[in-house]
Short mmCIF file of C-alpha atoms in Angstrom, two decimals:
data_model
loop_
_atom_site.label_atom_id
_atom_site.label_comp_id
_atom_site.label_asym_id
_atom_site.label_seq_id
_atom_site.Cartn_x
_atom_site.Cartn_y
_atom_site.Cartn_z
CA UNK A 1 19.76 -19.25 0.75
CA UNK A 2 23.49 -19.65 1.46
CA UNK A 3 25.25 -20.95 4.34
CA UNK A 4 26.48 -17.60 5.28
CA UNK A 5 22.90 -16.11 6.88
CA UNK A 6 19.19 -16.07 6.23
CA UNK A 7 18.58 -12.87 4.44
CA UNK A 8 15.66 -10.45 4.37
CA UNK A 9 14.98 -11.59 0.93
CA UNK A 10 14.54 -15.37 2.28
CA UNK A 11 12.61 -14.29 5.42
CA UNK A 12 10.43 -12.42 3.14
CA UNK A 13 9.56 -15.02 0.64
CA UNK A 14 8.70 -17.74 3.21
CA UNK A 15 7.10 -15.41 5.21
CA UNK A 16 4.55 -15.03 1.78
CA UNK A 17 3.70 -19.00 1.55
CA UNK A 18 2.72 -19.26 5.14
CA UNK A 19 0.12 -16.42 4.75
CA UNK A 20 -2.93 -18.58 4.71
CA UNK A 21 -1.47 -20.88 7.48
CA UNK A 22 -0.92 -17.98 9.82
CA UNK A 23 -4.28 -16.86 9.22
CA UNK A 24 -5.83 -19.59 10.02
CA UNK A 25 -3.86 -19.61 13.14
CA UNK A 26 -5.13 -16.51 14.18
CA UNK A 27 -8.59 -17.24 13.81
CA UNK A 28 -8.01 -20.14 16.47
CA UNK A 29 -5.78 -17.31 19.00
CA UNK A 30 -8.58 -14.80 18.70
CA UNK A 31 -10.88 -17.45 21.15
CA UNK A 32 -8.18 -17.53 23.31
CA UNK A 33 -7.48 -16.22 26.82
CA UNK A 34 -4.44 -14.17 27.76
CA UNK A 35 -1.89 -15.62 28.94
CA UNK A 36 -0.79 -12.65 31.23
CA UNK A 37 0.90 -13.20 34.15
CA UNK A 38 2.24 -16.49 33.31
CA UNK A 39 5.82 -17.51 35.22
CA UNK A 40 9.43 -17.36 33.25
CA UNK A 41 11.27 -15.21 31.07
CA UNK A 42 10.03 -13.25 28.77
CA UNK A 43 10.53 -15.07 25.16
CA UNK A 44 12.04 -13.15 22.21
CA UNK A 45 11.86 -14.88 19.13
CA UNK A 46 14.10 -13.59 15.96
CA UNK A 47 16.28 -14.93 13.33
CA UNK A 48 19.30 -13.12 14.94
CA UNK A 49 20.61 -14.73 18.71
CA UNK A 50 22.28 -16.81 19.57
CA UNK A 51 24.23 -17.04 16.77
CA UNK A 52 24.48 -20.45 14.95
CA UNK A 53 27.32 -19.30 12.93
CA UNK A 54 30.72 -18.19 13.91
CA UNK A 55 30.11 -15.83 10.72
CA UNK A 56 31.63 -12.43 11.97
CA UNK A 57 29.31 -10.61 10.81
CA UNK A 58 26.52 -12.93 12.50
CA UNK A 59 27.92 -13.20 15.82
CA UNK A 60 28.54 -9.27 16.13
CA UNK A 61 24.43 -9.19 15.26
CA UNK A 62 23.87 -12.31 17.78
CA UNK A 63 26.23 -10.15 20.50
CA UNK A 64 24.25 -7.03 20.18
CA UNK A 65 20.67 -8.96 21.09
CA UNK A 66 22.32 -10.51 23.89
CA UNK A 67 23.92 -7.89 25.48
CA UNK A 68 20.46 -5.84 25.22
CA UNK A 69 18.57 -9.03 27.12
CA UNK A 70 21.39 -8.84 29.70
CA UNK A 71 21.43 -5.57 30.63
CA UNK A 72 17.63 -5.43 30.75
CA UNK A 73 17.84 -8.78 33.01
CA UNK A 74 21.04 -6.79 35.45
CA UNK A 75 18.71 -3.63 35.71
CA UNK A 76 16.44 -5.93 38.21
CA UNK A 77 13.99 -6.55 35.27
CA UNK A 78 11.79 -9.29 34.12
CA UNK A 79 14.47 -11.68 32.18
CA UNK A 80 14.18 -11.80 28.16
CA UNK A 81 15.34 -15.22 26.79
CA UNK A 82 16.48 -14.73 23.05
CA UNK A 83 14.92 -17.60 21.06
CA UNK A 84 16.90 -18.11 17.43
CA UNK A 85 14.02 -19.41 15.21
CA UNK A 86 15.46 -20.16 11.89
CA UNK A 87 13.15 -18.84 9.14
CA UNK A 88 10.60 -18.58 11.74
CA UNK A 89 7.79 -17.69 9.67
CA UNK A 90 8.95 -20.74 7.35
CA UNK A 91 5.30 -22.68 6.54
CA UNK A 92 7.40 -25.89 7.14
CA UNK A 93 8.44 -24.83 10.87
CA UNK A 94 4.45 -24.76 12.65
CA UNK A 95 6.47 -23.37 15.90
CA UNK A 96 4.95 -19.80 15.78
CA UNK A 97 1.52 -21.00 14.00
CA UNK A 98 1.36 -23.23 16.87
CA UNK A 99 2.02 -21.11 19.76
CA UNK A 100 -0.27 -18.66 18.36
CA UNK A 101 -3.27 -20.60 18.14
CA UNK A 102 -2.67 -22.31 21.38
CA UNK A 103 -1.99 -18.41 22.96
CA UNK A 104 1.46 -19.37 23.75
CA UNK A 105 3.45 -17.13 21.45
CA UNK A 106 6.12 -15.03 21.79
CA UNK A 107 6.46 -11.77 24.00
CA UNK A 108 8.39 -10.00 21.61
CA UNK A 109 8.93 -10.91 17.69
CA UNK A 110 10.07 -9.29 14.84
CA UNK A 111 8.27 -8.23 11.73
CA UNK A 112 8.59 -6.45 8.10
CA UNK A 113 6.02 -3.93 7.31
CA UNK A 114 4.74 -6.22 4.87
CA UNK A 115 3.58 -8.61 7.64
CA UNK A 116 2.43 -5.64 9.72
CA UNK A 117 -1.83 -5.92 8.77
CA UNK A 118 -1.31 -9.52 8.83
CA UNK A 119 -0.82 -9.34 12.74
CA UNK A 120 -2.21 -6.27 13.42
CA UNK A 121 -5.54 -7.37 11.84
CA UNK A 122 -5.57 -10.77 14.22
CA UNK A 123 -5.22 -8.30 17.44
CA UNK A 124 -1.83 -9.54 18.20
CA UNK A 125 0.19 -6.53 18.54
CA UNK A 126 0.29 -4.36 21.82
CA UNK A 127 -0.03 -0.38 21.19
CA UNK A 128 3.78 0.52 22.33
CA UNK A 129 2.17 4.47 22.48
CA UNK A 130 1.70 4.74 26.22
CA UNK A 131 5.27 3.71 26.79
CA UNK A 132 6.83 6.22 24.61
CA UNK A 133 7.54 10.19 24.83
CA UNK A 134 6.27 11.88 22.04
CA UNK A 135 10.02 13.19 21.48
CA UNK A 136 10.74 9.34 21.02
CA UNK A 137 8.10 9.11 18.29
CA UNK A 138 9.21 12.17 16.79
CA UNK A 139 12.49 11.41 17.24
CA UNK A 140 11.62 8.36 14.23
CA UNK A 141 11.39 9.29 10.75
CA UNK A 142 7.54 9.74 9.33
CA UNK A 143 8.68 6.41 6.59
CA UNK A 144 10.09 4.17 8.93
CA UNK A 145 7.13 4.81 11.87
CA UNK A 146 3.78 5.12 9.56
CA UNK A 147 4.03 1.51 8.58
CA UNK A 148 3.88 0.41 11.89
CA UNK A 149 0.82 3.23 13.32
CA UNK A 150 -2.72 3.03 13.14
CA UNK A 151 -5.07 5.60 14.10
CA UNK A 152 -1.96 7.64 15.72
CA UNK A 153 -0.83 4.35 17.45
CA UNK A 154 2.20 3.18 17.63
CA UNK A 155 2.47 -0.85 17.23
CA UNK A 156 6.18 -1.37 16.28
CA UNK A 157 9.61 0.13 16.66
CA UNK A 158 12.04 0.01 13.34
CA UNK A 159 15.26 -0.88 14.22
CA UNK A 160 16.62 -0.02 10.63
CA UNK A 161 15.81 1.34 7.27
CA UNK A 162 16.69 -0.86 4.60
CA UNK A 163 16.78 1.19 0.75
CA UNK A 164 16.93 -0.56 -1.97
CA UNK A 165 19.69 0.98 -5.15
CA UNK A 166 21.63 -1.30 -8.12
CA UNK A 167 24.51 -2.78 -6.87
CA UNK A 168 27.31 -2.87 -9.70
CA UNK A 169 30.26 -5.22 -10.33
CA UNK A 170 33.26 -3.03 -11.47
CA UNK A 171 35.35 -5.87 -13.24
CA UNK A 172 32.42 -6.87 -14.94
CA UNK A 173 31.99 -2.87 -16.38
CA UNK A 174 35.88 -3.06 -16.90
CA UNK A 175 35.68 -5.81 -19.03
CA UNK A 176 32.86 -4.35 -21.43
CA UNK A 177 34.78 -0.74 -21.56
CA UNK A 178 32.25 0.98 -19.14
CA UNK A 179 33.18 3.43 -16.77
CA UNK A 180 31.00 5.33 -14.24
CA UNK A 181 29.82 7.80 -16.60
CA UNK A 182 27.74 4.84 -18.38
CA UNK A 183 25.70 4.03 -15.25
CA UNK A 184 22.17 4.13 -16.62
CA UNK A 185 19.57 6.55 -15.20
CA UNK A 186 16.87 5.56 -17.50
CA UNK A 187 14.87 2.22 -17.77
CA UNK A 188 16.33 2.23 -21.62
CA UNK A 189 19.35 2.71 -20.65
CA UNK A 190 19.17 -0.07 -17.72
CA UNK A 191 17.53 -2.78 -20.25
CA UNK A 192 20.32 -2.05 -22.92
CA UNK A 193 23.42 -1.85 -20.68
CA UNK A 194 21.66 -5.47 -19.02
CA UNK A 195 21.71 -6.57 -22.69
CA UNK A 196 25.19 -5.66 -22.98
CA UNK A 197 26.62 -7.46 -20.40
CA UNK A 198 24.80 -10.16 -20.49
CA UNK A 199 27.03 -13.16 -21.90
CA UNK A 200 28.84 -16.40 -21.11
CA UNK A 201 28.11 -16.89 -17.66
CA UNK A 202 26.94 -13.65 -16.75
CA UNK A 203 23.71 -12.08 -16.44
CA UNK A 204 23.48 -8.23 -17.25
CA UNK A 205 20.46 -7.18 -14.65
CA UNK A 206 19.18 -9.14 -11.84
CA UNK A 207 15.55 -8.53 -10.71
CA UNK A 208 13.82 -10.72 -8.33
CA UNK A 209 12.39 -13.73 -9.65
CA UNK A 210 10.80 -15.77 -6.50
CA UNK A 211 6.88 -14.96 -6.49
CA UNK A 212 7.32 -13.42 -2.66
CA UNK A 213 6.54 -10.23 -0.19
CA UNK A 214 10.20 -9.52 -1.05
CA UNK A 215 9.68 -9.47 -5.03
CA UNK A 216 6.71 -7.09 -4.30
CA UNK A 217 9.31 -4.99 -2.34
CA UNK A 218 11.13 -4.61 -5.09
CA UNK A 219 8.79 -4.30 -7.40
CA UNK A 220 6.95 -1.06 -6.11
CA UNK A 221 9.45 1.38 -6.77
CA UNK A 222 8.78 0.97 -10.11
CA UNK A 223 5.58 1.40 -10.00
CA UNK A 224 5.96 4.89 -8.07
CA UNK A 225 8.25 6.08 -10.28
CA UNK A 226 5.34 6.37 -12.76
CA UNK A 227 3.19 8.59 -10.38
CA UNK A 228 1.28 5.30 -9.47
CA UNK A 229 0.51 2.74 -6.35
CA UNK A 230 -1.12 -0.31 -6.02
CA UNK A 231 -3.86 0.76 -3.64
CA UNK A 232 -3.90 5.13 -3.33
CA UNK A 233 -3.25 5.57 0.57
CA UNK A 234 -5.47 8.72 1.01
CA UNK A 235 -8.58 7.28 -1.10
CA UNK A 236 -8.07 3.25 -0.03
CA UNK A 237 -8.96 2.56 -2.82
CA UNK A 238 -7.02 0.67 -5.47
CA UNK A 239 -5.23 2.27 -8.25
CA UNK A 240 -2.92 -1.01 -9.84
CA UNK A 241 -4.51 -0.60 -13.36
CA UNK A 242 -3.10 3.03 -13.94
CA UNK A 243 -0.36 3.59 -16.84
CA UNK A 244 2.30 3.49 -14.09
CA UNK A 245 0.98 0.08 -13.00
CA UNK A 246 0.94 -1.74 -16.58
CA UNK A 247 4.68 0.37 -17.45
CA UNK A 248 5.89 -1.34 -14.33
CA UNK A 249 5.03 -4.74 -15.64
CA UNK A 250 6.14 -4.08 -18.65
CA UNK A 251 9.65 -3.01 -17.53
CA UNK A 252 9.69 -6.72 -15.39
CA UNK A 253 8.22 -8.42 -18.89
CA UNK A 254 10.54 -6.70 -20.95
CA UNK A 255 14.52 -7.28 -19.02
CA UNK A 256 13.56 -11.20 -19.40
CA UNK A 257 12.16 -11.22 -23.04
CA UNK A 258 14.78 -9.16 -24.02
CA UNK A 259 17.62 -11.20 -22.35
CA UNK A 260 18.70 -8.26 -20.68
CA UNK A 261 17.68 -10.12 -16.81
CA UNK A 262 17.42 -13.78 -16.43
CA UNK A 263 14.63 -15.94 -15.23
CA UNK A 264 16.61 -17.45 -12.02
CA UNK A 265 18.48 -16.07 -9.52
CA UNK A 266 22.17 -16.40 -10.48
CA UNK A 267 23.96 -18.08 -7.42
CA UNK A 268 21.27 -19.25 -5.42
CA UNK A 269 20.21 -15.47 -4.99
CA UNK A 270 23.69 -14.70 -3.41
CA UNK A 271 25.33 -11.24 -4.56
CA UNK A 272 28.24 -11.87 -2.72
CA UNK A 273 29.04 -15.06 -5.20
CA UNK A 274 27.15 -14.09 -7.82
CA UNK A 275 30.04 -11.04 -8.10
CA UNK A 276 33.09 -12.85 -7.08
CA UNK A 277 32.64 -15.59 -9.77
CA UNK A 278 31.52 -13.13 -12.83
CA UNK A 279 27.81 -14.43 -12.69
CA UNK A 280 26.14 -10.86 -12.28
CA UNK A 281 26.94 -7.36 -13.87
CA UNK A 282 23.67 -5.53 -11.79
CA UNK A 283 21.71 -6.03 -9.36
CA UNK A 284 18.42 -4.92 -7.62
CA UNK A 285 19.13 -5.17 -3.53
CA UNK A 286 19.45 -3.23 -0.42
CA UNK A 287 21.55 -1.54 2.22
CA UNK A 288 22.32 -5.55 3.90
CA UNK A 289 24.59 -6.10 1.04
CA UNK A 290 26.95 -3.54 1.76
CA UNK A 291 28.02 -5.27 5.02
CA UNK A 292 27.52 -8.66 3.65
CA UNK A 293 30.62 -7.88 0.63
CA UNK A 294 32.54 -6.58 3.52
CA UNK A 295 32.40 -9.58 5.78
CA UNK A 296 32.98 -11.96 2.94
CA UNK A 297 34.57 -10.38 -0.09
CA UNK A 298 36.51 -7.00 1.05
CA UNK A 299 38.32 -6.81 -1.50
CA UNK A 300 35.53 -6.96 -4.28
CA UNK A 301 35.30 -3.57 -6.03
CA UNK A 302 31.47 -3.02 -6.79
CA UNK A 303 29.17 0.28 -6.39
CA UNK A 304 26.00 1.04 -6.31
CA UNK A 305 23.57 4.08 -7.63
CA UNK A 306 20.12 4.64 -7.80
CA UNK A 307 17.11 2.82 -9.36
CA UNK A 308 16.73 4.66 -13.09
CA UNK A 309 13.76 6.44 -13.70
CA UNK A 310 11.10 5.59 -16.48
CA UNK A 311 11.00 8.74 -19.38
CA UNK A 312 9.30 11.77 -16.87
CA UNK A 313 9.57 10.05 -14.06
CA UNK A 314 11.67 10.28 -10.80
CA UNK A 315 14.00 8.09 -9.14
CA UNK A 316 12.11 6.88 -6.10
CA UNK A 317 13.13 3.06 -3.68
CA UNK A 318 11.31 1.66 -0.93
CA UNK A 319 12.29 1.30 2.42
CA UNK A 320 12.40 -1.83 4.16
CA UNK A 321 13.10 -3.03 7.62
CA UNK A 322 12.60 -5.08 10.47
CA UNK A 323 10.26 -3.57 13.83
CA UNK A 324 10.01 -5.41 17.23
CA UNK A 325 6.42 -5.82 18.12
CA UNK A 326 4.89 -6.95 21.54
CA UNK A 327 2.39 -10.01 21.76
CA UNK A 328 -0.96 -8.58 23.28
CA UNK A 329 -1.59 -12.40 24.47
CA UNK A 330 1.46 -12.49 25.66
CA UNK A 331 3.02 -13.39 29.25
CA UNK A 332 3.71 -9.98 30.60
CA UNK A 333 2.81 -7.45 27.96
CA UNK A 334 3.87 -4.51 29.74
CA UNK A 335 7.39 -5.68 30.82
CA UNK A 336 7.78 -6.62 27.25
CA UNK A 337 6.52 -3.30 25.94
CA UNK A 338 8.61 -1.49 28.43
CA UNK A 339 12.01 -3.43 27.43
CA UNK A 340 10.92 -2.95 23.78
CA UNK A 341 10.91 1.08 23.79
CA UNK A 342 14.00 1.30 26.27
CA UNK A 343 16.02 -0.69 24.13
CA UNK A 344 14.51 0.63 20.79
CA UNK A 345 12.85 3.83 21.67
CA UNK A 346 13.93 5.49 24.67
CA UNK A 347 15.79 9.02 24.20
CA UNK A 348 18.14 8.03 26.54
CA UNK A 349 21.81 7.83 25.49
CA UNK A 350 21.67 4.04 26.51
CA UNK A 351 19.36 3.51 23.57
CA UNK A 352 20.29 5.87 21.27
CA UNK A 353 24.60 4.01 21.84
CA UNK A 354 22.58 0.99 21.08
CA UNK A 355 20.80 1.82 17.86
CA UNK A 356 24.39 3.17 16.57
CA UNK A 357 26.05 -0.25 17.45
CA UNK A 358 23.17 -2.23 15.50
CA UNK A 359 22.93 0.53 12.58
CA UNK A 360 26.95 1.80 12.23
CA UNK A 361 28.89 -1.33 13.30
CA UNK A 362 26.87 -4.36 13.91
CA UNK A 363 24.51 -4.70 10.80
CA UNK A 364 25.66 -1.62 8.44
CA UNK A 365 22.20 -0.02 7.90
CA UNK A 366 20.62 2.98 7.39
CA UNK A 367 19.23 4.10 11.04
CA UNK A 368 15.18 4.56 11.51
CA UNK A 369 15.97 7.77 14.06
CA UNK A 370 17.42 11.10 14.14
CA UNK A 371 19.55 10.96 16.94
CA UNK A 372 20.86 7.88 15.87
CA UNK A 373 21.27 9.24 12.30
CA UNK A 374 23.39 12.39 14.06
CA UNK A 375 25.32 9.97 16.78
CA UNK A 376 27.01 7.83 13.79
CA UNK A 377 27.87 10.83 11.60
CA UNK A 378 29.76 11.90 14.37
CA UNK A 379 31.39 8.32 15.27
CA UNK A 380 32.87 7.58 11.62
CA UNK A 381 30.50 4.07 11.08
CA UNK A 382 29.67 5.35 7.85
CA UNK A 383 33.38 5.78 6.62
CA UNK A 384 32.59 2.95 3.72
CA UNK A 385 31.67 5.55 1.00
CA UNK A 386 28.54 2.80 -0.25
CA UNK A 387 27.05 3.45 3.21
CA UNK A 388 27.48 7.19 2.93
CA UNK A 389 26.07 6.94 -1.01
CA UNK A 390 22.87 4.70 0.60
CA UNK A 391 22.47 7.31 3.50
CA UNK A 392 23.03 10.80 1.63
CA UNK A 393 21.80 10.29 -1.93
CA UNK A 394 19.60 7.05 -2.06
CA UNK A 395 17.79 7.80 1.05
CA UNK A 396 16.08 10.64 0.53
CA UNK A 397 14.63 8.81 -2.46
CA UNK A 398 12.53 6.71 -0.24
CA UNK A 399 9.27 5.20 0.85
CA UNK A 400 8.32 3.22 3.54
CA UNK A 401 7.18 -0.59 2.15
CA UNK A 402 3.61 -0.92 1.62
CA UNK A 403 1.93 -3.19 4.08
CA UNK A 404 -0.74 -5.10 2.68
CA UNK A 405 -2.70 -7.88 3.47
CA UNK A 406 -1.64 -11.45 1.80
CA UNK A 407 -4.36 -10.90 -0.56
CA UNK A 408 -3.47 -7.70 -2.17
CA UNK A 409 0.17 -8.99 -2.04
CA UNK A 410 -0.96 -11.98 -3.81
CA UNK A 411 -2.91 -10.34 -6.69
CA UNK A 412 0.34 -8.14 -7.34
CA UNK A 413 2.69 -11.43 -6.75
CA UNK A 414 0.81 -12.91 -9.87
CA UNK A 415 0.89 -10.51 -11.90
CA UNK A 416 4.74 -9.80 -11.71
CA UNK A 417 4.86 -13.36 -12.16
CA UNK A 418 2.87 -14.30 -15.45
CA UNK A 419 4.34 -10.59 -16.69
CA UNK A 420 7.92 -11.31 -16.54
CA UNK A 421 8.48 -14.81 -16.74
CA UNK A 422 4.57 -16.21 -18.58
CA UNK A 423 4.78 -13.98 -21.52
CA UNK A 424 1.35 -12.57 -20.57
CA UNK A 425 -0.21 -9.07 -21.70
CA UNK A 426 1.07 -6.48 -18.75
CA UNK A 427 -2.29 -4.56 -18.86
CA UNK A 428 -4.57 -7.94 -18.87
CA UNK A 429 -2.57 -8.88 -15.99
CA UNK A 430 -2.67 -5.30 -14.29
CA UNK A 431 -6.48 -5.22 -14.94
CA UNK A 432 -6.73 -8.82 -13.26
CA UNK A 433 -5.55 -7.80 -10.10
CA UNK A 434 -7.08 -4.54 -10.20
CA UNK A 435 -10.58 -6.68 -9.80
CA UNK A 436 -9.58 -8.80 -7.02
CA UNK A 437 -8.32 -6.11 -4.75
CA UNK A 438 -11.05 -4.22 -5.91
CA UNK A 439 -13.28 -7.11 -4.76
CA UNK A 440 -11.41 -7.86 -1.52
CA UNK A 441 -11.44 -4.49 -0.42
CA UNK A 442 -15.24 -4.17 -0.54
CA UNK A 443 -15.57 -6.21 2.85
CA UNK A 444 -12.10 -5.48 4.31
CA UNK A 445 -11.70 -4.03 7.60
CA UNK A 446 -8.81 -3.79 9.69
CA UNK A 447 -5.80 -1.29 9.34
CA UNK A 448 -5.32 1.25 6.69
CA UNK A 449 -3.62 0.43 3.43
CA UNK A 450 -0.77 2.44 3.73
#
């Protein structure tokens, strides 16, 4: 984690070691009584506002959830205080665990669809559906809105889709007499060009390394790419011990052993420096970086292209992204479901300008809508070519991130783990988790595996 900002990738892997303390949380907030109706603002808690940083970058993020609570607040509505929880779902920090159980938590929060089950299955989330228009929820693309629906119910509103491509540093391809024409679209051809220019200081390939939600993120592309999935979302049933599965482990197993990807994160698991000072040739990452080199090294030439297919395969990424979600328990669920969908999900122009300041100028992402899609094509946000690459050519290459319980994610977590960094057998390890999900799914209930 650098000084700059708290990125997905850290939100993410905390989020994954407080699993079994949230749960436990939960089982406490189930016994307890609403807490509708309850005097005060409405409480938004987020890793965003106010900004603790005079970052650019950060304060134009920190400025956009302000001036959302303040026009919501000078429309005669219920006021929304923005609470700035640092790595709020950080084991260490109890805050949320603790408001939770005691049915004090927050009106509105966000979430990554790999938390999604995790809250939805402890009957925290308010169904957002009877505030929306169905040209809203149509106006969302299927990816970005079936991670956060169950049983045609809406839950959560994307503000973003977040692809994942490999980000390339162009002195370091300079330097080793590669050109654009050598980009790799094959796994082969990834491993050997990350042998190549790997040297000195330098890694060739950066994959995740931290056993985390965000690891598994990146991880299940690969596994896709094969024609496989860890559990298959029309069956439910789990499917992690295909060919696809065990190749995907391999490919993990094989860029360390082969020196062609290192064991640690080069630069504290900070592109930005990790480029600048010659420490990384490739790496696996998302849309977030694109704004992140701007802010802090525009002058940096690096590109990016898509994640190279295994032999018959096809490229595919996964989409990530953050959702705003409404507390069920919370102080006025309805005011806070209404403020969610007019500022997220409203087809009025209001929201739809406000999407296209987060998405074109604010953050730099990839928008979850149509309309807000169409709005920045015609406002020139996406002039920076990487953005139009992400949006026009990586893009249509995705799926939404799995959400699975902690369980699931954890039997998948280990074996990436002892894979790529114990040395053990790919298909023992595939066949390992296999069992437990197997086992765990035999007495799960709660949302569907998708």
């Amino acid at each position: 984690m650098t000084s700059r900002q708290i990125s997905r990738r850290d939100l993410l892997r905390l989020g994954a070691a407080g699993a079994g303390t949230l749960a436990a949380a939960w089982a406490t907030a189930g016994c307890a009584p609403t807490a509708g109706g309850r005097p005060g603002p409405l409480q938004f808690w987020q890793q965003y506002a106010p900004a603790p940083q005079q970052d650019p970058n950060l304060v134009a993020q920190s400025d956009w959830f302000l001036d959302a609570t303040r026009r919501w607040a000078e429309a005669g509505e219920r006021p929304v205080d923005m609470v700035y929880i640092p790595a709020y779902t950080d084991p260490t920090n109890t805050r949320l665990t603790t408001a939770f159980a005691s049915g004090d938590g927050p009106d509105v929060f966000l979430i990554s669809p790999g938390d999604f089950l995790r809250y939805y299955n402890g009957g925290v989330l308010t169904d957002l559906t009877p505030y929306l228009t169905q040209e809203a929820i149509d106006d969302f693309y299927p990816d970005a809105l079936a991670t956060r629906t169950v049983d045609g119910k809406v839950y959560g509103l994307p503000m973003e889709q977040e692809p994942l491509a490999i980000f390339y540093d162009v002195p370091a391809f300079e330097e080793a007499g590669l050109a654009e024409g050598d980009l790799p679209t094959t796994w082969e051809e990834m491993l050997e060009l990350g042998r190549r220019l790997t040297g000195g200081q330098r890694t060739g390939l950066v994959l995740d390394t931290t056993p985390s939600y965000y690891q598994n993120f990146t991880f299940y592309p690969w596994v896709w790419q094969g024609g496989g999935d860890v559990v298959d979302p029309r069956t439910q049933r789990p499917v992690f011990d295909s060919e696809a599965g065990v190749q995907a482990l391999s490919l993990f197993g094989d860029a360390v052993r082969t020196g062609a990807a290192a064991r640690t994160l080069p630069a504290g698991g900070d592109l930005v420096g990790a480029f600048t000072n010659g420490y990384a040739a490739m790496w696996q990452t998302g849309v977030w970086q694109v704004e992140a080199m701007r802010q802090n090294a525009p002058d940096h030439p690096y590109g990016i292209f898509r994640l190279p297919a295994p032999a018959g395969g096809e490229s595919v990424t996964a989409l990530g992204g953050w959702a705003w979600v409404v507390n069920s328990r919370g102080r006025d669920p309805e005011s806070a479901a209404r403020f969610t969908v007019e500022v997220m999900g409203s087809m009025s122009k209001e929201s739809v300008d406000t999407a296209v300041q987060w998405n074109g100028v604010a953050k730099g992402n990839v928008p979850a809508r149509r309309s807000v899609t169409e709005a920045i094509g015609n406002s020139g946000a996406f002039e920076n070519p990487v953005l139009q690459q992400f949006r026009d050519e990586i893009l249509p290459t995705g799926r939404g991130e799995p959400r699975y319980p902690p369980v699931i994610y954890k039997a998948v977590s280990n074996a990436i783990q002892n894979a790529m960094l114990g040395g053990a057998d790919p298909l023992a390890e595939a066949q390992t988790a296999q069992a437990a999900i197997e086992s765990y799914l035999e007495t799960y209930e709660g949302g569907t595996l998708v």
